[in-house]
Coordinates of N, CA, C and O and ligand atoms in Angstrom, one line a residue:
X1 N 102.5 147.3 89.8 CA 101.7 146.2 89.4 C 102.1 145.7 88.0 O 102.1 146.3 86.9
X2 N 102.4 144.5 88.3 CA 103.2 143.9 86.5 C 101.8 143.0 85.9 O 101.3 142.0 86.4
X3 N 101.4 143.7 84.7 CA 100.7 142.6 84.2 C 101.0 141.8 82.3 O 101.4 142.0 81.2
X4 N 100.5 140.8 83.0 CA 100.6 139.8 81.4 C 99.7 139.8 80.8 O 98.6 140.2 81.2
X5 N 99.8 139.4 79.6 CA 98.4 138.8 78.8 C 99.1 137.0 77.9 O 100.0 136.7 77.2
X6 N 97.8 136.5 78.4 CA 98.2 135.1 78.2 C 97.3 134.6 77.5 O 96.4 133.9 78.0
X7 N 97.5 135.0 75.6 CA 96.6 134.7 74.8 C 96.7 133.2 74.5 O 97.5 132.4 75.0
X8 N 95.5 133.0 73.6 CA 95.2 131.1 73.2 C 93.6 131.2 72.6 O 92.7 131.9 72.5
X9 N 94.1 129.8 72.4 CA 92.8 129.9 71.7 C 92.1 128.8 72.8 O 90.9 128.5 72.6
X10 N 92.9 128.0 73.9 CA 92.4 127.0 75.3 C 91.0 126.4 74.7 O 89.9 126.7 75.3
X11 N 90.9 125.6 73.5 CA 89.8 124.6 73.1 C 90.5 123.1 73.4 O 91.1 122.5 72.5
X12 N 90.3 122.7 74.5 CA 89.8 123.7 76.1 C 91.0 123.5 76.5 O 91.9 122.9 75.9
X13 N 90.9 124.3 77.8 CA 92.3 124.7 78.8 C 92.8 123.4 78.8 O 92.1 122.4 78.6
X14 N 93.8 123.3 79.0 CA 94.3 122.1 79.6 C 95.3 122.1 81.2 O 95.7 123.2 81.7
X15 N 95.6 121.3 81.5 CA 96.6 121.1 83.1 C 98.0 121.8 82.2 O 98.9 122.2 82.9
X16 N 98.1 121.9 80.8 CA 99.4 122.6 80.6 C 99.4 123.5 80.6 O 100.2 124.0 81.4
X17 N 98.5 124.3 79.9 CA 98.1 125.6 80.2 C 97.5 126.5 81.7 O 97.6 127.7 81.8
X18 N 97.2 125.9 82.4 CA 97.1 125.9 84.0 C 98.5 126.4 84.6 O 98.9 127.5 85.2
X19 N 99.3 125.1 84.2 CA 100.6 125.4 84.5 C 101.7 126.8 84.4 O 102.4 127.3 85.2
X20 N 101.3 127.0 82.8 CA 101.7 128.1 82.6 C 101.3 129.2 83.2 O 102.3 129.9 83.6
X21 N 100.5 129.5 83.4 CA 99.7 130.8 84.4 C 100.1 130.4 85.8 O 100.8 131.3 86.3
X22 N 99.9 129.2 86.5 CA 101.1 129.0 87.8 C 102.3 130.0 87.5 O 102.5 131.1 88.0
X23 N 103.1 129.4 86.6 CA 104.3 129.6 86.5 C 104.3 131.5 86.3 O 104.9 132.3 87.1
X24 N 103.6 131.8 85.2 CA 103.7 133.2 85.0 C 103.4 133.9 86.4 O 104.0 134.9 86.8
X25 N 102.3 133.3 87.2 CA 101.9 134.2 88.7 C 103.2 134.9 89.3 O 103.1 136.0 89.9
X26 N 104.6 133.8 89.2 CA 105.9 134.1 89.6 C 106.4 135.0 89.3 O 107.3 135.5 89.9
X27 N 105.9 135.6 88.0 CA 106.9 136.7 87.5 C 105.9 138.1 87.4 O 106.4 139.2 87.3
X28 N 104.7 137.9 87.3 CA 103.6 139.0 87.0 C 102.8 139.0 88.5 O 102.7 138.1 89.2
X29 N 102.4 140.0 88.7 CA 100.8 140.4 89.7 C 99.6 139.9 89.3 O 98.8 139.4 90.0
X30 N 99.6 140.3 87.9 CA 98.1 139.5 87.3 C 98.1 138.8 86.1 O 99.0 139.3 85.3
X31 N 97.4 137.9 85.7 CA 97.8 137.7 84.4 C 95.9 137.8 83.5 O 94.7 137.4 83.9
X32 N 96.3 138.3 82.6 CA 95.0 138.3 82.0 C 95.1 137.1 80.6 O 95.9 137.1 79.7
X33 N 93.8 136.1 80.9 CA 93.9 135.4 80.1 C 92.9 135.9 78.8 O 91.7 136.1 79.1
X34 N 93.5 135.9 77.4 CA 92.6 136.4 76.4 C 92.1 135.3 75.6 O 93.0 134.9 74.8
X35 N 91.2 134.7 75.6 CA 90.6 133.7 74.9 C 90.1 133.9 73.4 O 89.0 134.4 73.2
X36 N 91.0 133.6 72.3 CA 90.9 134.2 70.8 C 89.5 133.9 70.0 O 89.4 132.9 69.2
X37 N 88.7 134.7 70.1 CA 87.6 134.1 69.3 C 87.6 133.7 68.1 O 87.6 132.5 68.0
X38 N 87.7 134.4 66.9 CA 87.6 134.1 65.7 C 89.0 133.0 65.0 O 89.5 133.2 63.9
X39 N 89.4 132.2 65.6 CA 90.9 131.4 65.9 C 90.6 130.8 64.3 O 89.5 130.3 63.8
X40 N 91.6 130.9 63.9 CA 92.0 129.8 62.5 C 91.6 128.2 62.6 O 91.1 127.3 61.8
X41 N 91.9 128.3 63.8 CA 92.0 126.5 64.1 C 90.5 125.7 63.6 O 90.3 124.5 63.3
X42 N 89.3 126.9 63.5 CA 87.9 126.2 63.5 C 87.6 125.3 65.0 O 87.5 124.0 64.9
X43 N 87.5 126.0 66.1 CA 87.8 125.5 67.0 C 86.4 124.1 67.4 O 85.5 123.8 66.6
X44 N 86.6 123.6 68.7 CA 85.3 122.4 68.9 C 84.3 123.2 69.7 O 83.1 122.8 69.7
X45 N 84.8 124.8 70.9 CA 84.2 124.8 71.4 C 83.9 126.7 71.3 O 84.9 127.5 71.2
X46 N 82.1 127.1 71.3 CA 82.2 128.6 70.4 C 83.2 129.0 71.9 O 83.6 128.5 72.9
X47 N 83.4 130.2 71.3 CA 84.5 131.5 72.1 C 83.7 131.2 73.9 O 84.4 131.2 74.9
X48 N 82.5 131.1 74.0 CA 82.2 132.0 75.2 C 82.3 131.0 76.2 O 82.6 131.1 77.4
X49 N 82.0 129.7 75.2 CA 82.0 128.2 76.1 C 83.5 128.2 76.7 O 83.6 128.3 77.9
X50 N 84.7 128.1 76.0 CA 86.2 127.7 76.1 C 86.5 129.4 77.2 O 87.4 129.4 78.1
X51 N 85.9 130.3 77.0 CA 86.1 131.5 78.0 C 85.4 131.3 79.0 O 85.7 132.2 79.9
X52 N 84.4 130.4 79.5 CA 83.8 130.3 80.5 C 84.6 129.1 81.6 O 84.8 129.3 82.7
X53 N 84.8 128.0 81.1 CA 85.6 127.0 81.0 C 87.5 127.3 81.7 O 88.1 126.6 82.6
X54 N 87.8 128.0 81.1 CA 88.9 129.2 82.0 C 88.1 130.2 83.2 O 88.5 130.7 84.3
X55 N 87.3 130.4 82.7 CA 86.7 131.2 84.4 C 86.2 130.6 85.5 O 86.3 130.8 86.7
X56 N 85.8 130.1 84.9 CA 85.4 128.6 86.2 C 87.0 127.7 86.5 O 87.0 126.6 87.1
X57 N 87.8 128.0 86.0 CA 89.2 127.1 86.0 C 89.5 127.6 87.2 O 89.6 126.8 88.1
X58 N 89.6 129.4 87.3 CA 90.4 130.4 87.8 C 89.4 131.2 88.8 O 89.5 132.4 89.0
X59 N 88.3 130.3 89.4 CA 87.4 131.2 89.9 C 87.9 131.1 91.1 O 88.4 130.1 91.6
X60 N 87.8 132.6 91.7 CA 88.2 132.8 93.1 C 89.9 133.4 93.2 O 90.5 133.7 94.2
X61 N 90.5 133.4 91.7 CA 91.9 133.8 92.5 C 91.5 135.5 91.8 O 91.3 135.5 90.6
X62 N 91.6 136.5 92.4 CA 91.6 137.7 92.0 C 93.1 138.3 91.3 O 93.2 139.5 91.1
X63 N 94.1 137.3 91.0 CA 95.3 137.8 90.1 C 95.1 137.6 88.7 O 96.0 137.9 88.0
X64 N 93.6 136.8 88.0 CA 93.5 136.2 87.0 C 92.6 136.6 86.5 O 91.6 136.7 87.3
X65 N 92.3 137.2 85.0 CA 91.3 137.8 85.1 C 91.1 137.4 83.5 O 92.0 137.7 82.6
X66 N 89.7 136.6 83.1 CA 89.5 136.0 81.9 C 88.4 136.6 80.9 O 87.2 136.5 81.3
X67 N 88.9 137.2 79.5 CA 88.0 137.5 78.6 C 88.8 137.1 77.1 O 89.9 136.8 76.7
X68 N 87.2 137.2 76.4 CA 87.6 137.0 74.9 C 88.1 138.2 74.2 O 88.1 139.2 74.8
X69 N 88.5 138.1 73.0 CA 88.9 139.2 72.3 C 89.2 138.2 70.5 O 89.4 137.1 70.2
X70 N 89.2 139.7 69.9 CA 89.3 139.4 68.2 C 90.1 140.7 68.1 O 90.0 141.8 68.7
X71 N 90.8 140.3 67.2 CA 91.6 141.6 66.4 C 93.4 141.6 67.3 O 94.0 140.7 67.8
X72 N 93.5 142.9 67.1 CA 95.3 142.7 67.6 C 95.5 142.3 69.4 O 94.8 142.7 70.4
X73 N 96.2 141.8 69.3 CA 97.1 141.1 70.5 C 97.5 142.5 71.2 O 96.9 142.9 72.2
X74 N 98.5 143.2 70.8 CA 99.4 144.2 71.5 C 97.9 146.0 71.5 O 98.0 146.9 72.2
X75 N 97.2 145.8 70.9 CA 96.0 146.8 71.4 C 95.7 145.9 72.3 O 96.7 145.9 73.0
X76 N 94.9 145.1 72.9 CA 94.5 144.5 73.5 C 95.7 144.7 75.1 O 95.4 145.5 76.1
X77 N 96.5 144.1 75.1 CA 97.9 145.0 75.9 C 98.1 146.2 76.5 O 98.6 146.5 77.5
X78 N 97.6 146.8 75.5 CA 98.3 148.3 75.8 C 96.8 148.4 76.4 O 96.8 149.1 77.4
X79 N 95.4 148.0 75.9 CA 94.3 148.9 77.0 C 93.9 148.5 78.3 O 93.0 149.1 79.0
X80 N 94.9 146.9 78.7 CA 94.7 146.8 80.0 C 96.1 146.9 80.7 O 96.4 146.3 81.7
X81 N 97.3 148.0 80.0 CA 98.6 148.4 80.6 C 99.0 147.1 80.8 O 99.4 146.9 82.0
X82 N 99.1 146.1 80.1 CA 100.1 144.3 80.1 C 101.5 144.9 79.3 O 101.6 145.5 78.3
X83 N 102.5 144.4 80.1 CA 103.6 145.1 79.9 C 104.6 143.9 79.2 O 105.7 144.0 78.8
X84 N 103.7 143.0 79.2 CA 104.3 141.4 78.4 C 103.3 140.5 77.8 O 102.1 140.7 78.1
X85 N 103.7 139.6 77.2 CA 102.8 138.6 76.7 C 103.3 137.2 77.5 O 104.4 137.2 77.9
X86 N 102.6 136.4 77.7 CA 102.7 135.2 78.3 C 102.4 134.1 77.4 O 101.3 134.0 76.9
X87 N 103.9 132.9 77.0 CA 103.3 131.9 76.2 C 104.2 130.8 76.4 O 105.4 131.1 76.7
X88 N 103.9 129.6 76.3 CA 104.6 128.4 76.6 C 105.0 127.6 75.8 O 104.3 127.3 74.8
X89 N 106.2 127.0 76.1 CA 106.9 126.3 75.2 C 106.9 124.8 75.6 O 107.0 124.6 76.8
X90 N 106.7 123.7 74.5 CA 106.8 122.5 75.4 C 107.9 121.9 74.1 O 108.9 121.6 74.8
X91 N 108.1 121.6 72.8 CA 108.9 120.9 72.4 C 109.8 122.2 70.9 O 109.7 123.4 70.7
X92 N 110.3 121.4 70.5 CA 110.8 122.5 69.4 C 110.4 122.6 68.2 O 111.1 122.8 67.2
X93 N 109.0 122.3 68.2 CA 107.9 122.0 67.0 C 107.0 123.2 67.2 O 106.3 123.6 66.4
X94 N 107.1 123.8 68.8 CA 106.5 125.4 69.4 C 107.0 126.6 68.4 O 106.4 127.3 67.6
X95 N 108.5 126.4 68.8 CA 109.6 127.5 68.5 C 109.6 128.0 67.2 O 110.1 129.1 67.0
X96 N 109.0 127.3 66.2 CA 109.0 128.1 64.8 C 107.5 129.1 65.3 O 107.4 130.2 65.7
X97 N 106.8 128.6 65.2 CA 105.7 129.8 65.3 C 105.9 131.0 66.2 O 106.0 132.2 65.8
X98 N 105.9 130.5 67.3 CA 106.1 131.4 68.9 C 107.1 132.5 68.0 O 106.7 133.6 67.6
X99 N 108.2 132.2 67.9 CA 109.2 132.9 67.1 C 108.8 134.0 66.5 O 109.1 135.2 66.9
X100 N 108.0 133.7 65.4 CA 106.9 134.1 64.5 C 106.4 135.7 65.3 O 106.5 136.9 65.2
X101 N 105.7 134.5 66.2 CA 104.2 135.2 66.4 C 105.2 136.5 67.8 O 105.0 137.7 67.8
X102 N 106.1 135.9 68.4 CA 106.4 137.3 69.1 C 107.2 138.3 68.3 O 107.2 139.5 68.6
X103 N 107.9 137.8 67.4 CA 108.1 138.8 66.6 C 107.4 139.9 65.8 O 107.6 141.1 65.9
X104 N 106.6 139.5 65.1 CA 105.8 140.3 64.9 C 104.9 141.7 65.6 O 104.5 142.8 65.3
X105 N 104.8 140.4 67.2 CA 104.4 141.3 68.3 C 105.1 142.6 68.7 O 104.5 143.6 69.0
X106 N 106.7 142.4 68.5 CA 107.9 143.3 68.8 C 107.6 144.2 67.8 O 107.6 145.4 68.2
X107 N 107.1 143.8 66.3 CA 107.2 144.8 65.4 C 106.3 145.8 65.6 O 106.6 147.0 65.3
X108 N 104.9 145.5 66.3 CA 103.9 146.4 66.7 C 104.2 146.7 67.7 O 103.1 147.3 68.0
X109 N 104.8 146.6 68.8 CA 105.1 147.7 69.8 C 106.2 146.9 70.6 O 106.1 145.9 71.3
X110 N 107.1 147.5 70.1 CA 108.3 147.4 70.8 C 108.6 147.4 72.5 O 109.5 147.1 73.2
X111 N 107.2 147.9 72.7 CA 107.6 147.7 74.3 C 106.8 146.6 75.6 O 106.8 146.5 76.8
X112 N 106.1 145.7 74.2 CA 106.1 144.6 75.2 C 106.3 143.3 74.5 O 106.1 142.6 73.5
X113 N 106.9 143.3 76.0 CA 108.1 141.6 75.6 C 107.4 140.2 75.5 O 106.5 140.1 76.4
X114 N 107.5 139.4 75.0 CA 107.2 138.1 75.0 C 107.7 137.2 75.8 O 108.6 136.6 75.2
X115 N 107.5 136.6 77.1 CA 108.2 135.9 77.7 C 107.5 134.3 77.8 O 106.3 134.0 77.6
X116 N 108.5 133.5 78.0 CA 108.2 131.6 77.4 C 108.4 131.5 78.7 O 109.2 132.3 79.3
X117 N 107.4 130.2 79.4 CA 107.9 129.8 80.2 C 107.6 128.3 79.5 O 107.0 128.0 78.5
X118 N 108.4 126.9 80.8 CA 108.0 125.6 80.4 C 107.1 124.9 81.1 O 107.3 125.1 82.4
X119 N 106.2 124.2 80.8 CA 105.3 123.5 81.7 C 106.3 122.5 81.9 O 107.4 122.1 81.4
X120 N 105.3 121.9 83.2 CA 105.9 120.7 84.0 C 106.1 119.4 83.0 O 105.5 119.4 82.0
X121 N 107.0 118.5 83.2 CA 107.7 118.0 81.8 C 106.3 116.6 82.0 O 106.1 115.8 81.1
X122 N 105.7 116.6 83.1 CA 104.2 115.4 82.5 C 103.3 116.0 81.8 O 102.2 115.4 81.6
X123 N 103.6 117.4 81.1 CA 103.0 118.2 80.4 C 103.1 118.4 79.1 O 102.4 118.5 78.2
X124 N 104.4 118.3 79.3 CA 104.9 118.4 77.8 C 104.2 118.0 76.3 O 104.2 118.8 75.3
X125 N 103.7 116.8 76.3 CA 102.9 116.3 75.3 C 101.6 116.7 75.7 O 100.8 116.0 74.9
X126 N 101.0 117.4 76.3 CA 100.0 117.8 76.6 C 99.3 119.0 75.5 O 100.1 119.9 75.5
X127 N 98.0 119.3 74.4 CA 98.2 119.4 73.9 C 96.2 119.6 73.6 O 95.5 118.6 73.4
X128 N 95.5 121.1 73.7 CA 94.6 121.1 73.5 C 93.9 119.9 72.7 O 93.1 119.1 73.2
X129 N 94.6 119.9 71.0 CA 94.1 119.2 70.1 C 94.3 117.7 70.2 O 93.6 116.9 69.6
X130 N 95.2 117.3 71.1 CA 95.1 116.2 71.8 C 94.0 115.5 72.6 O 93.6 114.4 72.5
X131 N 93.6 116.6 73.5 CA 92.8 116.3 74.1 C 91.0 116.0 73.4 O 90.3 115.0 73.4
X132 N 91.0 117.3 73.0 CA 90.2 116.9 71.8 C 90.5 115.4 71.2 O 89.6 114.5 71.4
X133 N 91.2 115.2 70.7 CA 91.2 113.7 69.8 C 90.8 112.7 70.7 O 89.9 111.9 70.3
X134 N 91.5 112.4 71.9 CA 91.7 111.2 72.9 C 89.9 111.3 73.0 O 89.2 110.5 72.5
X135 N 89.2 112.5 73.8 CA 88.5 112.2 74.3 C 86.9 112.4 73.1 O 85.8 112.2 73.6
X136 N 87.1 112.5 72.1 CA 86.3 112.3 71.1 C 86.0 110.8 70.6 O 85.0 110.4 70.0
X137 N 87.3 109.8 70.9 CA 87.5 108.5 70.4 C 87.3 108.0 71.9 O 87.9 107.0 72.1
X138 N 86.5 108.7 72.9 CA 86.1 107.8 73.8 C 87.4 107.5 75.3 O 87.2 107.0 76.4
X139 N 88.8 108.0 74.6 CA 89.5 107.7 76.0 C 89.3 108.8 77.3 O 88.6 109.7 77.6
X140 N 90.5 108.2 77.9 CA 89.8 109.4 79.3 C 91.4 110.2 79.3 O 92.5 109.9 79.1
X141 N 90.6 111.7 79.6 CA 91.8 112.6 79.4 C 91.7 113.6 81.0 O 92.3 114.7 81.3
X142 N 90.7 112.7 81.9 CA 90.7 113.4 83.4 C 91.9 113.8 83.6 O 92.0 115.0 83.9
X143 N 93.1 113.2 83.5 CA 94.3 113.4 84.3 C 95.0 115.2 84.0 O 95.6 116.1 84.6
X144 N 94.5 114.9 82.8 CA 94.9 116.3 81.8 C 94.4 117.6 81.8 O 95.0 118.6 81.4
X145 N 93.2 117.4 82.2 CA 92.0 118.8 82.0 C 91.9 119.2 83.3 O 92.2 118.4 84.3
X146 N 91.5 120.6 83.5 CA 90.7 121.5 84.7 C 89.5 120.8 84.9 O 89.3 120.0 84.0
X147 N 88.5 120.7 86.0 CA 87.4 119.9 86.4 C 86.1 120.9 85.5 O 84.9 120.6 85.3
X148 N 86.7 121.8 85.2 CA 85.4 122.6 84.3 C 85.4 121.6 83.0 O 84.5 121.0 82.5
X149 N 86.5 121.5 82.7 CA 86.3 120.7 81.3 C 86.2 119.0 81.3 O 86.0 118.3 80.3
X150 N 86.3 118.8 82.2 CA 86.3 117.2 82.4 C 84.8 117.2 82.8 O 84.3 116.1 82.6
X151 N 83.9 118.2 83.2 CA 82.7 118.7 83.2 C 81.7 118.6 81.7 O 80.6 118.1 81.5
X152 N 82.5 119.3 80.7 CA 81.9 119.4 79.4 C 82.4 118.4 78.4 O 81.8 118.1 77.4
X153 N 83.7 117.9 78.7 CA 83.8 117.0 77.9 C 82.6 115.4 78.2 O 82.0 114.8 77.3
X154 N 82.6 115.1 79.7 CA 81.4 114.0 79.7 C 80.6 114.5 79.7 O 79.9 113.5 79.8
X155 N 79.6 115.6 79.7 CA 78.5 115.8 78.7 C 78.7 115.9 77.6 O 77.6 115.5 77.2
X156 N 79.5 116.1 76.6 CA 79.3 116.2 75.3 C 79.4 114.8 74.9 O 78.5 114.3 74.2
X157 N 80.5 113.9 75.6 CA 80.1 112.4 75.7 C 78.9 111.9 75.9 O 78.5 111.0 75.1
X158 N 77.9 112.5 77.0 CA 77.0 111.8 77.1 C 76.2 112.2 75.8 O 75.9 111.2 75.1
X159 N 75.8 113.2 75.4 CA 75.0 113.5 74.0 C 75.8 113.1 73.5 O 76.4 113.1 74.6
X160 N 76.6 112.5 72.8 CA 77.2 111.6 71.6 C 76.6 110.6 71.5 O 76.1 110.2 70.4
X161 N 76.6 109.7 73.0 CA 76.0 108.5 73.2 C 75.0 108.5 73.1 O 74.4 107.5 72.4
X162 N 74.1 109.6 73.7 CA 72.5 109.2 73.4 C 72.0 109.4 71.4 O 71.0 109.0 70.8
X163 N 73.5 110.3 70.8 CA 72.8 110.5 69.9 C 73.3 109.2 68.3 O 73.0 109.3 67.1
X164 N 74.1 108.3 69.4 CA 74.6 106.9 68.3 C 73.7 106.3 68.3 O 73.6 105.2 67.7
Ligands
LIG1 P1 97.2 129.1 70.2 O1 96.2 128.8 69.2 O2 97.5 130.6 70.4 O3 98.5 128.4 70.0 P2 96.8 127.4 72.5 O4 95.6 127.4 73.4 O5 97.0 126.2 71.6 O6 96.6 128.7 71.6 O7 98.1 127.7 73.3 C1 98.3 128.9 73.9 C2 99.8 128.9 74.5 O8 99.9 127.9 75.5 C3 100.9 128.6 73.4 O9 102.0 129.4 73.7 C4 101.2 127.2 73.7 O10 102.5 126.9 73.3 C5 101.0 127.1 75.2 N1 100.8 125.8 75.6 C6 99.7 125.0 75.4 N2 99.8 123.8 76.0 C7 101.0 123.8 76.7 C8 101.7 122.8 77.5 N3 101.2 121.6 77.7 N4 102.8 123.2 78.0 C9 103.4 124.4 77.8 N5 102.8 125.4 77.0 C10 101.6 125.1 76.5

């Protein structure tokens, strides 16, 4: 049994990120998605909301298996035996960090690999904090999102409105 871990901080998932876990299903048995709580970014939505939001994404496939986490990446790995990390690339504005960030990974344990895959190229610009922006300024970002989040984004729309 080959497994991944397919960290993020998914405020909120998007159809790119979807993709990716498609894609990774190909290469792994399971993939565990780790939803980063304490994330730098100052995220829109807390940890449990943007972790629930991926479970309801992925409910029903038993190769997918979604929780939060804080602290290291590669402990996290090693206590559910993930023998790689899972992360995606869409333009070459990724590749400096990704770079970064599996390297480092390498530096704390050399024995799991970081593998990229690409989302589908109507993906490409696709782009949590995107989504966030578009649909904060009122546009529609259905085409983009899981139905869980096209769920919480027009509620949060609708309290916006009732509260203008
Ligand atoms: P992080 O804060 O760790 O970057 P994100 O949720 O923004 O978390 O992204 C998690 C991973 O998914 C990153 O490797 C990112 O490059 C990848 N990713 C996000 N959106 C897409 C997309 N549209 N296509 C391909 N990869 C994506």
């Amino acid at each position: 049994m080959k497994t991944a871990i397919y960290p993020g901080t998914f405020d909120p998932i998007t159809l790119g990120h979807v993709d990716v876990v498609q894609r990774g299903l190909k290469l792994f048995d399971n993939i565990i998605i780790a939803v980063a709580g304490s994330s730098k970014k100052s995220p829109m939505f807390d940890v449990q909301t943007r972790l629930q939001m991926v479970q309801d994404t992925f409910a029903g496939d038993l190769r997918i298996h979604a929780l939060s986490f804080d602290g290291l990446l590669v402990k996290l790995a090693q206590k559910h035996q993930a023998t790689a990390v899972l992360r995606g690339l869409r333009a070459a504005s990724d590749f400096e960090y990704e770079f970064q960030l599996a390297a480092m990974n390498r530096k704390l344990d050399a024995d799991i690999e970081t593998v990229f895959v690409m989302a589908r190229e109507e993906y490409t610009f696709v782009s949590s904090s995107f989504i966030r922006e578009i649909s904060t300024m009122g546009g529609d970002v259905d085409a983009l999102v899981p139905e869980a989040v096209r769920l919480k984004l027009r509620h949060a729309k609708g309290v916006k409105t009732c509260l203008d």
